[in-house]
Amino acid sequence: GAGVSQSPSNKVTEKGKDVELRCDPISGHTALYWYRQSLGQGLEFLIYFQGNSAPDKSGLPSDRFSAERTGGSVSTLTIQRTQQEDSAVYLCASSYQGSPATNEKLFFGSGTQLSVL
Amino acid sequence: GDSVTQMEGPVTLSEEAFLTINCTYTATGYPSLFWYVQYPGEGLQLLLKATKADDKGSNKGFEATYRKETTSFHLEKGSVQVSDSAVYFCALGSNYQLIWGAGTKLIIKP
């Protein structure tokens, strides 16, 4: 597609349930990022993929969070046993090479609003 | 480590007012600097960028100059419009990462 696509756009779940969030990056982009944005807060880095590998997963808040990327394309972020503090907007971004230090820009999806009741 | 400090919001202005949103950074070396904008109901998008000292990024009437001596990248616009209402994020490029400021919500009243 033309842009980064995320699904679902909204997800309401009960505490303790597992959820899967999907990100479809721009075709040809090797770098993929997951961020979390809580209400009124900045962006919290979760994980970075280069191709199918994740050289930096240091931002994942706990072992309930995991992510994978297959075929160098689609990524899924899984949250197990969701808690109310997991409620946030989960943003996905992609870039061609993963080098914003050299001026490369990130393209963002519209995010998934997760609400844990 | 690298960090970005951004002016707290919300910032509320009347239409046609002059806008400044302050951003300062701490970094080793000379990173690329960015302003991203998040309009209501939309995804984050790049507004402007600068790659080296004294560079000026500009887009949609917004400008920001990379000031090495003050480690700043303040966002300015001479005359804001209601359509500029959004959340603005300052960021610096560090290797494969963007280091983000907390964001500044801008509200423009007609």
CSV table of C-alpha atoms in Angstrom, one decimal:
chain,number,residue,atom,x,y,z
A,1,GLY,CA,0.0,0.0,0.0
A,2,ALA,CA,0.9,3.6,-0.1
A,3,GLY,CA,1.5,4.1,3.6
A,4,VAL,CA,2.0,2.3,6.8
A,5,SER,CA,-1.2,0.4,7.7
A,6,GLN,CA,-2.1,-0.7,11.2
A,7,SER,CA,-5.0,-2.9,12.4
A,8,PRO,CA,-7.2,-2.8,14.2
A,9,SER,CA,-7.6,0.9,14.6
A,10,ASN,CA,-9.4,0.4,17.9
A,11,LYS,CA,-9.3,-2.6,20.3
A,12,VAL,CA,-11.2,-3.0,23.5
A,13,THR,CA,-10.3,-6.0,25.6
A,14,GLU,CA,-10.8,-7.3,29.1
A,15,LYS,CA,-8.0,-7.4,31.6
A,16,GLY,CA,-6.1,-10.7,31.3
A,17,LYS,CA,-6.9,-11.3,27.7
A,18,ASP,CA,-4.2,-11.5,24.9
A,19,VAL,CA,-4.2,-9.1,22.0
A,20,GLU,CA,-2.4,-8.9,18.7
A,21,LEU,CA,-1.7,-5.7,16.9
A,22,ARG,CA,-0.7,-5.7,13.2
A,23,CYS,CA,1.5,-3.4,11.2
A,24,ASP,CA,2.0,-3.5,7.5
A,25,PRO,CA,4.9,-1.2,6.6
A,26,ILE,CA,5.6,0.5,3.3
A,27,SER,CA,6.8,-2.0,0.7
A,28,GLY,CA,10.6,-2.1,0.5
A,29,HIS,CA,11.2,-0.5,3.9
A,30,THR,CA,13.7,-2.6,5.9
A,31,ALA,CA,13.3,-0.9,9.2
A,32,LEU,CA,10.2,-1.1,11.4
A,33,TYR,CA,9.6,0.4,14.8
A,34,TRP,CA,6.9,0.0,17.4
A,35,TYR,CA,6.1,2.9,19.8
A,36,ARG,CA,3.6,3.4,22.6
A,37,GLN,CA,1.9,6.7,23.2
A,38,SER,CA,0.0,7.1,26.4
A,39,LEU,CA,-2.6,9.9,26.8
A,40,GLY,CA,-0.8,13.2,26.8
A,41,GLN,CA,2.6,11.6,26.7
A,42,GLY,CA,5.4,11.4,24.2
A,43,LEU,CA,6.5,8.4,22.3
A,44,GLU,CA,7.9,5.4,24.2
A,45,PHE,CA,10.1,3.2,22.1
A,46,LEU,CA,9.3,-0.5,22.2
A,47,ILE,CA,11.2,-2.4,19.6
A,48,TYR,CA,13.1,-2.0,16.3
A,49,PHE,CA,13.3,-4.4,13.5
A,50,GLN,CA,15.9,-4.5,10.7
A,51,GLY,CA,14.5,-7.0,8.3
A,52,ASN,CA,13.1,-9.9,10.3
A,53,SER,CA,15.5,-9.5,13.2
A,54,ALA,CA,15.1,-7.2,16.2
A,55,PRO,CA,18.5,-5.8,17.2
A,56,ASP,CA,16.9,-3.6,19.9
A,57,LYS,CA,14.0,-4.8,21.9
A,58,SER,CA,15.0,-2.9,25.0
A,59,GLY,CA,11.8,-0.9,25.2
A,60,LEU,CA,9.5,-3.8,25.7
A,61,PRO,CA,8.0,-3.1,29.1
A,62,SER,CA,7.7,-6.7,30.3
A,63,ASP,CA,7.8,-10.3,29.2
A,64,ARG,CA,4.1,-10.0,28.4
A,65,PHE,CA,5.1,-8.0,25.3
A,66,SER,CA,6.6,-9.7,22.3
A,67,ALA,CA,6.8,-8.9,18.6
A,68,GLU,CA,7.8,-10.6,15.4
A,69,ARG,CA,8.3,-9.7,11.8
A,70,THR,CA,8.0,-12.1,8.9
A,71,GLY,CA,9.1,-11.9,5.3
A,72,GLY,CA,10.7,-8.6,6.1
A,73,SER,CA,7.3,-7.1,6.0
A,74,VAL,CA,4.3,-7.5,8.3
A,75,SER,CA,4.9,-7.2,12.0
A,76,THR,CA,2.7,-8.2,14.9
A,77,LEU,CA,2.9,-6.9,18.5
A,78,THR,CA,1.4,-9.3,21.0
A,79,ILE,CA,0.5,-8.4,24.5
A,80,GLN,CA,-0.3,-11.3,26.8
A,81,ARG,CA,-2.5,-11.1,29.9
A,82,THR,CA,-3.3,-7.4,29.3
A,83,GLN,CA,-3.4,-5.0,32.2
A,84,GLN,CA,-5.1,-1.7,32.5
A,85,GLU,CA,-1.8,0.2,32.3
A,86,ASP,CA,-1.3,-1.3,28.8
A,87,SER,CA,-4.0,1.1,27.6
A,88,ALA,CA,-2.4,3.4,25.0
A,89,VAL,CA,-2.1,4.1,21.4
A,90,TYR,CA,0.4,1.7,19.7
A,91,LEU,CA,2.2,3.3,16.8
A,92,CYS,CA,4.1,1.5,14.1
A,93,ALA,CA,6.6,3.3,11.8
A,94,SER,CA,8.8,2.2,9.0
A,95,SER,CA,11.8,3.6,7.1
A,96,TYR,CA,13.8,2.6,4.1
A,97,GLN,CA,17.1,1.8,5.9
A,98,GLY,CA,16.7,2.6,9.6
A,99,SER,CA,19.1,5.5,9.7
A,100,PRO,CA,17.4,8.7,11.0
A,101,ALA,CA,20.8,9.8,12.2
A,102,THR,CA,21.5,10.5,8.6
A,103,ASN,CA,18.4,12.4,7.9
A,104,GLU,CA,16.1,9.5,6.9
A,105,LYS,CA,12.5,10.1,7.9
A,106,LEU,CA,10.1,7.7,9.5
A,107,PHE,CA,6.6,7.0,8.1
A,108,PHE,CA,4.0,6.4,10.7
A,109,GLY,CA,0.7,4.4,10.7
A,110,SER,CA,-2.4,5.9,12.3
A,111,GLY,CA,-2.0,3.6,15.4
A,112,THR,CA,-4.1,1.2,17.3
A,113,GLN,CA,-6.0,2.6,20.3
A,114,LEU,CA,-5.9,-0.2,22.9
A,115,SER,CA,-8.3,0.0,25.8
A,116,VAL,CA,-8.1,-2.6,28.6
A,117,LEU,CA,-11.1,-2.7,30.8
B,1,GLY,CA,22.7,9.6,26.7
B,2,ASP,CA,21.0,11.6,24.0
B,3,SER,CA,17.9,13.5,25.0
B,4,VAL,CA,15.4,16.1,23.8
B,5,THR,CA,13.6,18.6,26.0
B,6,GLN,CA,10.6,20.3,24.6
B,7,MET,CA,8.4,23.2,25.8
B,8,GLU,CA,5.4,21.9,27.8
B,9,GLY,CA,2.0,22.5,26.5
B,10,PRO,CA,-0.7,23.2,25.8
B,11,VAL,CA,0.1,26.4,24.0
B,12,THR,CA,-2.9,28.4,23.1
B,13,LEU,CA,-2.7,31.2,20.6
B,14,SER,CA,-5.1,33.3,18.5
B,15,GLU,CA,-5.1,33.0,14.8
B,16,GLU,CA,-2.3,35.0,13.1
B,17,ALA,CA,-0.2,35.1,16.2
B,18,PHE,CA,3.5,34.3,16.1
B,19,LEU,CA,4.5,30.9,17.3
B,20,THR,CA,7.6,29.6,19.0
B,21,ILE,CA,7.9,26.1,20.4
B,22,ASN,CA,11.2,25.6,22.2
B,23,CYS,CA,13.3,22.5,21.8
B,24,THR,CA,16.8,21.8,23.1
B,25,TYR,CA,18.8,18.7,22.9
B,26,THR,CA,21.7,16.8,24.4
B,27,ALA,CA,23.8,14.6,22.1
B,28,THR,CA,27.2,13.4,21.2
B,29,GLY,CA,28.3,14.5,17.8
B,30,TYR,CA,26.0,16.3,15.4
B,31,PRO,CA,22.7,14.5,15.0
B,32,SER,CA,20.0,15.2,12.5
B,33,LEU,CA,17.1,17.1,14.0
B,34,PHE,CA,13.4,16.8,13.2
B,35,TRP,CA,10.0,18.2,13.9
B,36,TYR,CA,7.1,15.8,13.5
B,37,VAL,CA,3.4,16.8,13.7
B,38,GLN,CA,0.4,14.8,14.7
B,39,TYR,CA,-2.9,16.4,13.5
B,40,PRO,CA,-6.1,15.3,15.3
B,41,GLY,CA,-7.1,11.8,14.2
B,42,GLU,CA,-4.0,11.4,12.0
B,43,GLY,CA,-0.7,9.7,12.2
B,44,LEU,CA,2.6,11.4,12.9
B,45,GLN,CA,4.2,13.0,9.9
B,46,LEU,CA,7.5,14.7,9.3
B,47,LEU,CA,7.1,18.5,9.3
B,48,LEU,CA,10.7,19.6,8.7
B,49,LYS,CA,14.3,18.5,9.3
B,50,ALA,CA,17.9,19.8,9.5
B,51,THR,CA,21.1,17.8,9.2
B,52,LYS,CA,23.9,20.2,10.3
B,53,ALA,CA,24.6,23.3,12.2
B,54,ASP,CA,23.0,26.5,10.9
B,55,ASP,CA,20.8,24.5,8.5
B,56,LYS,CA,17.2,25.8,8.4
B,57,GLY,CA,14.4,23.4,7.8
B,58,SER,CA,11.1,24.8,6.5
B,59,ASN,CA,7.7,23.6,5.5
B,60,LYS,CA,4.1,24.9,5.4
B,61,GLY,CA,5.3,28.3,6.8
B,62,PHE,CA,7.1,26.7,9.7
B,63,GLU,CA,10.9,27.1,10.2
B,64,ALA,CA,13.5,25.8,12.6
B,65,THR,CA,17.2,26.5,12.6
B,66,TYR,CA,19.8,24.0,13.9
B,67,ARG,CA,21.8,26.0,16.5
B,68,LYS,CA,24.8,24.1,17.7
B,69,GLU,CA,26.0,26.8,20.1
B,70,THR,CA,22.7,26.7,22.0
B,71,THR,CA,21.9,23.0,21.2
B,72,SER,CA,18.4,24.2,20.1
B,73,PHE,CA,16.0,23.6,17.3
B,74,HIS,CA,13.1,25.9,18.1
B,75,LEU,CA,10.0,25.7,15.8
B,76,GLU,CA,8.6,29.1,14.6
B,77,LYS,CA,5.8,30.3,12.4
B,78,GLY,CA,5.0,33.9,11.7
B,79,SER,CA,1.2,33.7,11.5
B,80,VAL,CA,-0.6,30.6,12.7
B,81,GLN,CA,-3.9,29.3,11.5
B,82,VAL,CA,-6.6,27.2,13.1
B,83,SER,CA,-5.5,24.3,10.9
B,84,ASP,CA,-2.1,24.3,12.7
B,85,SER,CA,-3.7,22.9,15.8
B,86,ALA,CA,-1.9,19.7,16.5
B,87,VAL,CA,0.7,18.1,18.7
B,88,TYR,CA,4.3,18.9,17.7
B,89,PHE,CA,7.2,16.6,18.5
B,90,CYS,CA,10.9,17.5,18.4
B,91,ALA,CA,13.3,14.6,17.8
B,92,LEU,CA,16.9,13.8,17.1
B,93,GLY,CA,18.4,11.0,15.0
B,94,SER,CA,20.7,8.8,17.0
B,95,ASN,CA,22.0,5.8,15.0
B,96,TYR,CA,18.8,3.8,14.0
B,97,GLN,CA,16.7,5.6,16.6
B,98,LEU,CA,14.7,8.8,16.9
B,99,ILE,CA,15.0,10.3,20.4
B,100,TRP,CA,11.7,12.1,21.1
B,101,GLY,CA,10.6,15.1,23.1
B,102,ALA,CA,7.4,14.8,25.0
B,103,GLY,CA,5.4,16.7,22.5
B,104,THR,CA,3.7,20.1,22.7
B,105,LYS,CA,0.0,20.5,22.0
B,106,LEU,CA,-0.8,23.6,20.1
B,107,ILE,CA,-4.4,25.1,20.1
B,108,ILE,CA,-5.2,27.9,17.8
B,109,LYS,CA,-8.4,29.9,18.4
B,110,PRO,CA,-10.2,31.7,15.6
